[in-house]
Amino acid sequence: MEHYVAPDRGHDADLDRQALDRADLDAPTRVLVWRRFRRHRLGVLCLIILALGYAILPFVEILSPYNPNDFDENNIYAPPQGLYLFHEGAYVGLHTYPTATVYDMETGLVKRVTDRSDPLPVPVLTTCGEPYHLFGFIEGRFRVICPPEDGELFLIGSDRLGRDMFSRMVHGARLSMTVGLIGVVVSFTIGLILGGLAGYFGGWCDAAVSRAIEIFRSLPELPIWLALSAAVPVNWGPVSVFVMISIILGLLDWPGLARAVRSKFLALREEDYVRAAELMGAKPSRIIWRHMMPNFMSHLIASASLSIPAMILGETALSFLGLGLRPPAVSWGMMLNDALNLSAVEIYPWLLMPMVPVIFAVLAFSFVGDALRDALDPYS
Amino acid sequence: MIRFLLRRTVTMVLTLVAVSALVFIIINLPPGNYVSNQIAEMRSSGEAAGVERAAALIKEHSLDRPLWEQYLIWIGAAPGPAGFNGLLQGNLGWSFELARPVAEVVGETAGLTVIVNLAALMFVYLVALPLGTIAAVRANSWIDYIASLIGYIGLATPNFLLALIMLFYGARYFDIPIGGLMAREYEGEPMGWDKFLSILTHLIVPTIVIGTSAAAAVMRRLRANLMDELNKPYVETAKAKGVPPVTRVVRYPLRMALNPFVADIGNLAPQLVSGSVMISVVMSLPTLGPILLQSLRSQDIFMSGFVLLFVSGLTLLGMLISDILLAVLDPRIRLAGREGA
């Protein structure tokens, strides 16, 4: 008779790390959280992507071949041009092919035809084009990629004014990616203050805040956003409009957060250490900030990060409908505003390109938020 | 049960009153209104006769009174120039831009707004229930991954873009009509079978578009809840006793997981209404969406005010229905409500 040996299940590192008798179980919370967060591969990947994305935001001028509002009446709705290394089998360096405007006699439409016989070398890491102002004051013309000498470089096509979609998309990232951050700060502040007041003091304060939460939660977001942004004065500059729109996006988002804060406060208020601090004569502000807040701050940040995608989408929707940001500001939503014209989209499908970064940003924030929440949840 | 219903309804009415005040403040935020803008325009072009007519309009609709008085007159709790004549008395106000009563403009479209939202809600549940269940039962299989992929796409794509893309490809490959509520030739015709069919095919795309992101969210929640439930010992007991697989899932775990599912109607209502406003603008559906956008742009305050109030009311109604359904389905909630009262 053969001797039975239990099959080797292998060694599970993750399980081992969670074992009760591990020596480093008393490691600082942030180490434990980081360790759990690292287990979400997708979350880590998205975090890296987002970090890179935000890191390039100050330098978008260098990365784009054109300035965002440079228009070119000779190249309206130019199709995307490819970048190539080999021309007819031979290596000729980075190049592209020129496109020419041709009038199609049959359809009566203006068509763009790519001329494959004549490669145009694309200069890299040189100076070209109109000067820009880095950080608003350093004037420069240095760019990572430049249009060829006597040609154009529309990597993903151009729009109805002949502006380069790629440059606009890179520039648009600046507003589209920050609108959510400002919005979250606004909603976080309101949620924290109101939720804290309700949870800590209770009584009529709690009743009033709870009513307000219920009322705000039942408002349909988009119509109210529309109404509020319609109220932004017409004569405001692009920057003030941007800040105002971010605030508007945050104004309707706080109820969920306030509710979470309130319930946490209600639960923590009964804890012994809070009672002890109270008996020792600590002021409410000290109890809240020193004793209660550290207990649930991380959870709040995780849940707040999950509302950033909604705000990015909100900005896109508002600008798309023409009630959000205003030119000369550039954002993804404003670029998509051109796509409102369905017949234009049918002929020039690259007008829909700005939806790609929108989808990526929203997904990345969702995954990071999910991973963060899982990592911070002590019950998982 | 009756007490529970009564309590909920009263809360809803009170909320609606608060919302109406909020809405009135919001629509009066921008300085001036449609009429005063008209007056300024006519002054600059020197049309004295028009100015007088507009000034009469201001008097007639008491736009020269303080804001709180205007509000009370609007909802009909204070006498205006024509006595008590506001929302409470059934007078929805006057649209300055269209020079027609708001009721007339809205009457044609309010019904359709409700229909589109109901259709979207049905779509959400019809898609999310089976997909969420399958995703939970066959967790980590290819069907689960496909379901979550669809879910994430629905979550991340702004729904107006989804509308554009679906219109684009729907028209090209499936012969689904683009935009509008019905084919041109049926407009103004009496309701018939063909017209009904035409409306139905035109509603396919909006319904899918409005519902997708909501369906994705509901599906994910149902999957999570059902998976929690499936891990409980009683399911194992059922398995050990030889209960067939389908019954094992449907009889108890699904019923338990369904509770948050119903509660979701309340959360979905604002989302669906928002979506329908957006989609209607993109697809030129004759619902309240395009009217709202236009009236906000031209500061036609009574028009935009009523539309905002109407869509808010719709979401409140959705929440009320979800509360009631929940109470009907789950005795624990009903009893807790009675104790609290």
PDB file of C-alpha atoms in Angstrom, chain A residues 49-50 54 156 168-170 172-177 179 308-320 330-337 351-367, chain B residues 152-162 165:
ATOM      1  CA  ILE A  49       0.063  56.210 -14.215  1.00  0.00           C
ATOM      2  CA  LEU A  50      -1.726  58.957 -12.285  1.00  0.00           C
ATOM      3  CA  TYR A  54       0.236  64.778 -12.643  1.00  0.00           C
ATOM      4  CA  ILE A 156      -4.376  62.794 -33.865  1.00  0.00           C
ATOM      5  CA  ARG A 168      -4.917  70.609 -27.062  1.00  0.00           C
ATOM      6  CA  MET A 169      -5.433  67.245 -25.422  1.00  0.00           C
ATOM      7  CA  VAL A 170      -2.122  67.484 -23.556  1.00  0.00           C
ATOM      8  CA  GLY A 172      -6.501  70.069 -21.590  1.00  0.00           C
ATOM      9  CA  ALA A 173      -5.182  67.547 -19.075  1.00  0.00           C
ATOM     10  CA  ARG A 174      -4.149  70.436 -16.878  1.00  0.00           C
ATOM     11  CA  LEU A 175      -7.682  71.673 -16.191  1.00  0.00           C
ATOM     12  CA  SER A 176      -9.490  68.362 -16.551  1.00  0.00           C
ATOM     13  CA  MET A 177      -7.222  66.598 -14.059  1.00  0.00           C
ATOM     14  CA  VAL A 179     -10.928  70.165 -11.527  1.00  0.00           C
ATOM     15  CA  ILE A 308     -12.885  62.438  -8.143  1.00  0.00           C
ATOM     16  CA  PRO A 309     -13.909  60.441 -11.242  1.00  0.00           C
ATOM     17  CA  ALA A 310     -17.474  61.703 -10.910  1.00  0.00           C
ATOM     18  CA  MET A 311     -16.183  65.258 -10.903  1.00  0.00           C
ATOM     19  CA  ILE A 312     -13.963  64.739 -13.933  1.00  0.00           C
ATOM     20  CA  LEU A 313     -17.015  63.378 -15.739  1.00  0.00           C
ATOM     21  CA  GLY A 314     -19.068  66.296 -14.408  1.00  0.00           C
ATOM     22  CA  GLU A 315     -16.672  68.873 -15.831  1.00  0.00           C
ATOM     23  CA  THR A 316     -16.660  67.027 -19.130  1.00  0.00           C
ATOM     24  CA  ALA A 317     -20.447  67.034 -19.237  1.00  0.00           C
ATOM     25  CA  LEU A 318     -20.779  70.723 -18.321  1.00  0.00           C
ATOM     26  CA  SER A 319     -18.159  71.876 -20.815  1.00  0.00           C
ATOM     27  CA  PHE A 320     -19.651  69.579 -23.413  1.00  0.00           C
ATOM     28  CA  VAL A 330      -8.767  74.155 -22.908  1.00  0.00           C
ATOM     29  CA  SER A 331     -10.231  71.025 -21.352  1.00  0.00           C
ATOM     30  CA  TRP A 332     -11.248  67.615 -22.608  1.00  0.00           C
ATOM     31  CA  GLY A 333     -14.906  68.428 -22.220  1.00  0.00           C
ATOM     32  CA  MET A 334     -14.566  71.596 -24.280  1.00  0.00           C
ATOM     33  CA  MET A 335     -12.830  69.667 -27.027  1.00  0.00           C
ATOM     34  CA  LEU A 336     -15.678  67.169 -27.021  1.00  0.00           C
ATOM     35  CA  ASN A 337     -18.068  70.066 -27.437  1.00  0.00           C
ATOM     36  CA  LEU A 351     -12.936  64.524 -32.861  1.00  0.00           C
ATOM     37  CA  LEU A 352     -13.865  61.852 -30.315  1.00  0.00           C
ATOM     38  CA  MET A 353     -10.229  61.260 -29.302  1.00  0.00           C
ATOM     39  CA  PRO A 354     -10.413  63.309 -26.062  1.00  0.00           C
ATOM     40  CA  MET A 355     -12.683  60.626 -24.637  1.00  0.00           C
ATOM     41  CA  VAL A 356      -9.679  58.288 -24.392  1.00  0.00           C
ATOM     42  CA  PRO A 357      -7.875  60.278 -21.671  1.00  0.00           C
ATOM     43  CA  VAL A 358     -11.220  60.869 -19.917  1.00  0.00           C
ATOM     44  CA  ILE A 359     -11.875  57.136 -19.721  1.00  0.00           C
ATOM     45  CA  PHE A 360      -8.314  56.401 -18.615  1.00  0.00           C
ATOM     46  CA  ALA A 361      -8.340  59.049 -15.905  1.00  0.00           C
ATOM     47  CA  VAL A 362     -11.702  57.931 -14.561  1.00  0.00           C
ATOM     48  CA  LEU A 363     -10.757  54.254 -14.537  1.00  0.00           C
ATOM     49  CA  ALA A 364      -7.367  54.955 -12.934  1.00  0.00           C
ATOM     50  CA  PHE A 365      -8.959  56.973 -10.135  1.00  0.00           C
ATOM     51  CA  SER A 366     -11.611  54.299  -9.583  1.00  0.00           C
ATOM     52  CA  PHE A 367      -9.033  51.513  -9.322  1.00  0.00           C
TER      53      PHE A 367
ATOM     54  CA  TYR B 152     -16.154  49.441 -15.871  1.00  0.00           C
ATOM     55  CA  ILE B 153     -16.744  50.752 -19.373  1.00  0.00           C
ATOM     56  CA  GLY B 154     -20.200  51.870 -18.317  1.00  0.00           C
ATOM     57  CA  LEU B 155     -18.699  53.505 -15.260  1.00  0.00           C
ATOM     58  CA  ALA B 156     -15.948  55.392 -17.036  1.00  0.00           C
ATOM     59  CA  THR B 157     -17.493  56.530 -20.290  1.00  0.00           C
ATOM     60  CA  PRO B 158     -19.369  59.798 -19.985  1.00  0.00           C
ATOM     61  CA  ASN B 159     -22.830  58.776 -21.042  1.00  0.00           C
ATOM     62  CA  PHE B 160     -23.212  61.478 -23.671  1.00  0.00           C
ATOM     63  CA  LEU B 161     -20.229  59.954 -25.461  1.00  0.00           C
ATOM     64  CA  LEU B 162     -21.797  56.542 -25.267  1.00  0.00           C
ATOM     65  CA  ILE B 165     -20.998  56.358 -30.359  1.00  0.00           C
TER      66      ILE B 165
END
